[in-house]
CSV table of C-alpha atoms and ligand atoms in Angstrom, one decimal:
chain,number,residue,atom,x,y,z
A,9,MET,CA,134.6,129.9,176.0
A,10,LEU,CA,135.0,128.8,172.3
A,11,ASP,CA,136.2,131.4,170.3
A,12,THR,CA,134.7,131.4,166.9
A,13,PRO,CA,134.5,131.2,163.5
A,14,VAL,CA,136.0,127.7,163.9
A,15,THR,CA,137.6,125.7,161.4
A,16,ALA,CA,138.6,121.9,161.1
A,17,LEU,CA,141.4,120.3,159.2
A,18,THR,CA,140.7,116.4,159.0
A,19,GLY,CA,143.6,113.8,157.8
A,20,ALA,CA,143.4,110.1,157.7
A,21,GLY,CA,143.0,109.7,161.2
A,22,VAL,CA,139.9,111.0,161.7
A,23,SER,CA,139.1,107.8,159.8
A,24,ALA,CA,141.0,105.7,161.4
A,25,GLU,CA,138.5,104.1,164.2
A,26,SER,CA,136.1,103.5,161.5
A,27,GLY,CA,138.5,101.0,159.8
A,28,VAL,CA,140.1,103.1,157.0
A,29,PRO,CA,143.9,102.7,157.3
A,30,THR,CA,145.8,105.6,157.5
A,31,PHE,CA,148.3,106.4,154.9
A,32,ARG,CA,151.8,106.6,157.0
A,33,GLY,CA,150.6,104.4,160.3
A,34,GLU,CA,151.7,101.0,160.8
A,35,GLU,CA,149.6,99.0,158.7
A,36,GLY,CA,149.7,102.3,156.4
A,37,LEU,CA,148.2,102.2,153.3
A,38,TRP,CA,151.5,103.7,151.9
A,39,ARG,CA,153.6,100.8,153.5
A,40,ARG,CA,152.5,98.1,150.9
A,41,HIS,CA,152.6,100.4,148.3
A,42,ARG,CA,154.7,103.1,147.7
A,43,ALA,CA,152.7,106.6,147.2
A,44,ASP,CA,155.0,107.5,144.0
A,45,GLU,CA,153.8,103.8,142.8
A,46,LEU,CA,150.4,104.6,143.1
A,47,ALA,CA,148.8,107.9,143.7
A,48,THR,CA,151.0,109.7,140.7
A,49,PRO,CA,149.6,110.5,137.2
A,50,THR,CA,153.0,109.0,135.8
A,51,ALA,CA,152.0,105.8,137.5
A,52,PHE,CA,148.2,106.1,136.0
A,53,ARG,CA,149.7,106.5,132.7
A,54,ARG,CA,152.0,103.8,133.1
A,55,ASP,CA,149.7,101.2,134.5
A,56,PRO,CA,146.0,102.3,134.8
A,57,LEU,CA,145.0,98.9,135.7
A,58,LEU,CA,147.3,98.5,138.3
A,59,VAL,CA,146.5,101.9,140.0
A,60,TRP,CA,142.6,101.0,139.5
A,61,GLU,CA,142.9,97.8,141.0
A,62,TRP,CA,144.4,99.7,144.4
A,63,TYR,CA,141.8,102.1,144.2
A,64,ASP,CA,138.9,99.4,143.8
A,65,TRP,CA,140.3,97.7,147.0
A,66,ARG,CA,140.4,101.0,149.0
A,67,ARG,CA,136.7,101.4,147.7
A,68,ARG,CA,135.9,98.1,148.4
A,69,LEU,CA,137.4,98.7,152.3
A,70,ILE,CA,135.8,101.9,152.9
A,71,ASP,CA,132.3,100.8,151.7
A,72,GLN,CA,132.5,98.5,154.6
A,73,CYS,CA,133.1,101.3,157.0
A,74,ARG,CA,131.1,103.9,158.7
A,75,PRO,CA,131.7,107.3,160.3
A,76,ASN,CA,132.5,107.2,164.0
A,77,PRO,CA,132.0,109.8,166.7
A,78,ALA,CA,134.4,112.0,165.6
A,79,HIS,CA,132.8,112.4,162.0
A,80,HIS,CA,129.1,112.7,164.0
A,81,THR,CA,130.8,115.4,166.3
A,82,LEU,CA,132.1,117.3,163.4
A,83,ALA,CA,128.6,117.2,162.3
A,84,SER,CA,127.3,118.8,165.4
A,85,MET,CA,129.5,121.5,165.1
A,86,GLU,CA,128.4,122.7,161.3
A,87,GLN,CA,124.8,122.8,162.9
A,88,ALA,CA,125.4,124.1,166.4
A,89,LEU,CA,128.1,126.9,165.3
A,90,ASN,CA,127.3,130.1,163.1
A,91,VAL,CA,130.6,129.9,161.2
A,92,PHE,CA,132.1,126.6,161.1
A,93,THR,CA,134.2,125.3,158.1
A,94,LEU,CA,135.4,121.7,157.5
A,95,ILE,CA,138.3,121.3,155.3
A,96,THR,CA,139.1,117.4,154.7
A,97,GLN,CA,142.4,115.6,153.0
A,98,ASN,CA,140.4,112.4,153.2
A,99,VAL,CA,138.8,111.0,149.9
A,100,ASP,CA,136.6,108.7,151.6
A,101,GLY,CA,133.4,110.6,152.1
A,102,LEU,CA,132.6,109.7,155.8
A,103,HIS,CA,132.1,113.2,156.8
A,104,GLN,CA,129.0,113.6,154.5
A,105,ALA,CA,128.1,110.0,155.3
A,106,ALA,CA,128.0,111.4,159.4
A,107,GLY,CA,126.1,114.5,158.1
A,108,SER,CA,128.1,117.3,157.3
A,109,ASN,CA,126.9,119.5,154.4
A,110,ASN,CA,129.6,121.3,153.5
A,111,VAL,CA,132.9,119.6,153.4
A,112,LEU,CA,135.8,121.1,151.5
A,113,GLU,CA,137.6,118.1,150.2
A,114,LEU,CA,141.0,119.5,149.1
A,115,HIS,CA,142.2,115.7,147.8
A,116,GLY,CA,138.7,114.8,146.0
A,117,ASN,CA,136.7,112.1,146.6
A,118,ILE,CA,137.1,108.1,145.8
A,119,TRP,CA,133.7,107.8,145.0
A,120,ARG,CA,133.6,110.4,142.0
A,121,LEU,CA,135.2,109.4,138.7
A,122,ARG,CA,136.4,111.6,136.2
A,123,CYS,CA,137.1,111.3,132.6
A,124,THR,CA,140.7,111.4,131.3
A,125,ALA,CA,139.4,112.6,127.5
A,126,CYS,CA,136.5,114.7,128.1
A,127,ASN,CA,134.5,116.4,130.8
A,128,HIS,CA,132.2,113.5,132.1
A,129,VAL,CA,132.4,113.1,136.0
A,130,CYS,CA,130.3,110.7,137.6
A,131,GLU,CA,129.6,109.6,141.1
A,132,ASP,CA,130.0,105.5,141.1
A,133,HIS,CA,129.5,103.6,144.7
A,134,ARG,CA,129.8,100.1,142.7
A,135,VAL,CA,131.9,97.8,144.3
A,136,PRO,CA,133.6,96.2,143.5
A,137,LEU,CA,133.5,98.1,140.1
A,138,PRO,CA,132.6,95.9,137.2
A,139,ASP,CA,135.2,96.9,134.6
A,140,LEU,CA,139.2,97.8,135.5
A,141,PRO,CA,140.1,100.4,134.1
A,142,PRO,CA,136.3,101.5,133.8
A,143,PRO,CA,135.8,103.3,130.6
A,144,CYS,CA,133.7,106.6,130.0
A,145,PRO,CA,130.0,105.9,129.4
A,146,GLN,CA,130.2,109.4,127.4
A,147,CYS,CA,133.7,108.8,125.0
A,148,GLY,CA,135.0,105.2,126.2
A,149,GLN,CA,137.9,106.5,126.9
A,150,LEU,CA,139.6,105.8,130.4
A,151,LEU,CA,137.9,107.4,133.5
A,152,ARG,CA,140.2,108.1,136.5
A,153,PRO,CA,139.2,108.3,140.1
A,154,ASP,CA,138.4,111.9,140.9
A,155,VAL,CA,140.9,112.4,143.5
A,156,VAL,CA,144.1,114.6,143.6
A,157,TRP,CA,147.7,112.9,142.8
A,158,PHE,CA,150.9,113.7,143.7
A,159,GLY,CA,152.2,116.2,141.8
A,160,GLU,CA,148.3,117.8,140.7
A,161,SER,CA,147.2,121.0,141.8
A,162,LEU,CA,144.3,120.9,144.3
A,163,PRO,CA,141.3,122.1,143.1
A,164,GLY,CA,141.5,126.1,143.3
A,165,GLU,CA,138.2,127.3,144.3
A,166,ILE,CA,138.1,124.7,147.5
A,167,LEU,CA,142.1,125.8,148.0
A,168,ASP,CA,141.1,129.2,148.0
A,169,THR,CA,137.7,128.7,150.6
A,170,ALA,CA,140.1,126.4,152.7
A,171,TRP,CA,143.0,129.3,152.9
A,172,ALA,CA,140.1,132.0,153.5
A,173,ALA,CA,138.7,130.0,156.1
A,174,ALA,CA,142.3,129.4,157.8
A,175,GLU,CA,143.0,133.3,157.7
A,176,ARG,CA,139.6,134.0,159.3
A,177,CYS,CA,139.2,131.6,161.8
A,178,ARG,CA,140.0,132.4,165.6
A,179,THR,CA,140.1,128.3,166.6
A,180,ILE,CA,141.7,125.9,164.3
A,181,LEU,CA,140.7,122.2,165.2
A,182,VAL,CA,143.8,119.7,163.3
A,183,ILE,CA,142.3,116.2,163.8
A,184,GLY,CA,144.3,112.9,162.6
A,185,THR,CA,146.6,114.2,160.0
A,186,SER,CA,150.7,113.7,159.9
A,187,ALA,CA,150.8,117.5,158.6
A,188,THR,CA,153.0,116.5,156.1
A,189,VAL,CA,151.3,116.8,152.7
A,190,GLN,CA,151.5,120.1,151.3
A,191,PRO,CA,149.6,122.8,150.5
A,192,ALA,CA,147.2,121.3,153.3
A,193,ALA,CA,149.6,121.3,156.1
A,194,SER,CA,150.4,124.9,155.5
A,195,LEU,CA,146.3,125.7,156.6
A,196,PRO,CA,147.0,125.5,160.6
A,197,LEU,CA,150.1,128.0,160.2
A,198,VAL,CA,147.9,130.5,158.3
A,199,ALA,CA,145.8,130.3,161.1
A,200,LEU,CA,148.2,130.8,163.8
A,201,ARG,CA,149.5,133.3,161.7
A,202,GLY,CA,146.0,135.4,161.9
A,203,GLY,CA,146.3,134.8,165.5
A,204,ALA,CA,143.7,131.4,166.1
A,205,THR,CA,143.9,129.0,168.8
A,206,LEU,CA,145.3,125.6,167.6
A,207,VAL,CA,144.2,122.5,169.0
A,208,GLU,CA,145.7,119.2,167.5
A,209,PHE,CA,144.0,116.0,168.4
A,210,ASN,CA,146.3,113.3,167.5
A,211,PRO,CA,147.8,109.9,169.5
A,212,ALA,CA,151.1,111.0,168.1
A,213,GLU,CA,153.6,114.1,167.9
A,214,THR,CA,153.6,116.0,164.5
A,215,PRO,CA,155.6,118.7,163.2
A,216,LEU,CA,152.3,120.9,164.0
A,217,SER,CA,152.6,119.8,167.9
A,218,ARG,CA,155.0,122.5,168.9
A,219,HIS,CA,152.9,125.1,167.5
A,220,ALA,CA,149.7,124.2,169.0
A,221,HIS,CA,148.2,126.0,172.0
A,222,ARG,CA,146.6,122.4,173.0
A,223,VAL,CA,147.8,118.8,171.9
A,224,ILE,CA,144.8,116.4,172.9
A,225,ARG,CA,147.5,112.9,172.6
A,226,ALA,CA,144.2,110.7,172.1
A,227,PRO,CA,142.6,108.8,169.4
A,228,ALA,CA,139.7,111.3,168.0
A,229,ALA,CA,136.8,109.3,168.2
A,230,GLN,CA,136.3,109.6,171.9
A,231,ALA,CA,138.5,112.9,172.4
A,232,LEU,CA,136.9,114.8,170.2
A,233,PRO,CA,132.9,114.4,171.5
A,234,ASP,CA,134.6,114.7,175.1
A,235,TRP,CA,136.2,118.2,173.8
A,236,TRP,CA,132.9,119.1,172.1
A,237,ALA,CA,131.2,118.1,175.4
A,238,VAL,CA,133.0,120.9,177.2
A,239,TYR,CA,133.5,123.6,174.7
A,240,ARG,CA,129.8,123.9,172.5
A,241,PRO,CA,128.0,126.6,173.3
A,242,SER,CA,125.2,126.0,175.4
B,315,BV8,C1,150.4,120.0,144.9
B,315,BV8,C2,144.4,111.9,147.5
B,315,BV8,C3,151.0,122.0,143.5
B,315,BV8,C4,144.7,110.3,146.8
B,315,BV8,C5,146.6,112.7,148.7
B,315,BV8,C6,155.3,122.3,149.2
B,315,BV8,C7,154.0,123.0,148.0
B,315,BV8,C8,153.4,122.3,147.3
B,315,BV8,C9,153.8,121.0,146.9
B,315,BV8,C10,154.7,120.2,147.5
B,315,BV8,C11,155.7,120.9,148.6
B,315,BV8,N1,156.1,120.2,149.2
B,315,BV8,C12,156.0,118.7,148.6
B,315,BV8,C13,155.1,119.3,147.8
B,315,BV8,C14,154.3,118.0,147.0
B,315,BV8,C15,153.8,117.0,147.2
B,315,BV8,C16,154.1,116.6,149.0
B,315,BV8,O1,153.3,117.3,149.8
B,315,BV8,N2,154.5,115.9,149.2
B,315,BV8,C17,154.7,115.5,150.5
B,315,BV8,C18,154.6,113.6,150.6
B,315,BV8,C19,156.1,116.1,151.2
B,315,BV8,N3,152.5,117.6,147.2
B,315,BV8,C20,151.4,117.7,146.1
B,315,BV8,O2,151.9,116.8,145.1
B,315,BV8,C21,150.3,117.9,146.0
B,315,BV8,N4,150.1,119.0,145.1
B,315,BV8,O3,150.8,120.6,145.5
B,315,BV8,O4,150.2,121.0,143.8
B,315,BV8,C22,152.0,121.1,142.5
B,315,BV8,C23,151.7,120.9,141.1
B,315,BV8,C24,152.8,120.4,140.4
B,315,BV8,C25,154.1,120.1,140.9
B,315,BV8,C26,154.4,120.5,142.2
B,315,BV8,C27,153.3,121.1,143.0
B,315,BV8,C28,148.9,117.0,146.0
B,315,BV8,C29,149.1,116.6,147.3
B,315,BV8,C30,147.7,115.4,147.4
B,315,BV8,C31,148.0,113.8,147.3
B,315,BV8,N5,146.9,113.2,147.5
B,315,BV8,N6,145.7,111.9,148.6
B,315,BV8,C32,144.7,109.2,147.5
B,315,BV8,O5,144.2,109.6,148.8
B,315,BV8,O6,144.4,108.4,146.8
B,315,BV8,S1,147.4,112.5,149.7
B,315,BV8,C33,147.2,111.7,151.3
B,315,BV8,O7,148.3,111.8,152.5
B,315,BV8,C34,145.5,111.7,151.4
B,315,BV8,O8,144.7,112.7,151.2
B,315,BV8,C35,145.8,112.1,153.1
B,315,BV8,O9,144.9,112.5,153.6
B,315,BV8,C36,147.2,112.7,153.2
B,315,BV8,C37,147.8,113.3,154.2
B,315,BV8,O10,148.0,112.3,154.9
B,315,BV8,P1,147.3,112.2,156.4
B,315,BV8,O11,146.0,112.8,156.0
B,315,BV8,O12,148.1,113.2,157.4
B,315,BV8,O13,147.5,110.5,157.0
B,315,BV8,P2,148.9,110.1,157.6
B,315,BV8,O14,148.4,108.6,157.5
B,315,BV8,O15,149.9,110.7,156.8
B,315,BV8,O16,148.6,110.6,159.1
B,315,BV8,C38,147.7,110.3,159.9
B,315,BV8,C39,147.8,110.6,161.2
B,315,BV8,O17,146.5,110.2,161.8
B,315,BV8,C40,148.9,110.2,162.0
B,315,BV8,O18,149.4,111.6,162.5
B,315,BV8,C41,148.3,109.6,163.2
B,315,BV8,O19,149.0,109.5,164.2
B,315,BV8,C42,147.1,110.1,163.3
B,315,BV8,N7,146.0,108.9,163.9
B,315,BV8,C43,146.1,107.8,163.8
B,315,BV8,N8,145.1,107.2,164.3
B,315,BV8,C44,144.2,108.4,165.1
B,315,BV8,C45,144.9,109.4,164.5
B,315,BV8,N9,144.5,110.6,164.8
B,315,BV8,C46,143.6,110.8,165.6
B,315,BV8,N10,142.7,109.6,166.0
B,315,BV8,C47,143.4,108.6,165.5
B,315,BV8,N11,142.3,107.2,165.9
B,316,ZN,ZN1,134.9,110.3,128.3
């Protein structure tokens, strides 16, 4: 029997079988580039074109990727469960593409751009982007990817909502994350402190594994639908 409310926290691993490279895996995104070279405000100030070339490359890559059965299962959970919260560290938008309506994007979204000078924010799915770095259509200054870089604070309201969902849940599913990036990696521990059951879906060991009540050492695209087939409410 599934103890509800249920909260799910996803990381890059949930999109791996859709073809989106993870950050720290063998062919990981950070391998060819160090995080501090590109995903920081300092790197952007120093060389906005280099950072934008990396993001434009990732956008073109992600544009070819489709949600996998793990994304679709999480969308089904949102429909089937009275209280379900989906929290993601991913910026690829694949949860929304799979039909999830309420997605707490802790680290922003690669398809959204925001101005470094005025308050302009826009969705722009064009690949490649016509001009790099893209100018703000409102004031002409630099647009940046609307993602959270290292050393930047997460969007306060989204983090608060995620924190509360972790505190309140009876089951937390942690899917495809190396549990190394803070403060996202603290959410499963907050759930544990609240007495929740922690189920980890990850082919590899993580710092969370020893805290998990159940570890499913398998890729999520197969393991999550299988798990849901057993535990979903009839
Ligand atoms: C902040 C967006 C306050 C950009 C990203 C303590 C407290 C607070 C901050 C810190 C702290 N300690 C350190 C920090 C600083 C830093 C941090 O955590 N550093 C780490 C590296 C030690 N945190 C921050 O800077 C955060 N800001 O806290 O603000 C503040 C303010 C000012 C000064 C100080 C603090 C902001 C962090 C957000 C960074 N932005 N992304 C972009 O994407 O371009 S992080 C990036 O890593 C992605 O979002 C990614 O999701 C995230 C985490 O990685 P994972 O998702 O876990 O991916 P990874 O590749 O690591 O792992 C994949 C996993 O999947 C693996 O385990 C693998 O086995 C598994 N897998 C593979 N295939 C499959 C699979 N699983 C299932 N199925 C499969 N098929
Ligand atoms: Zn502007």
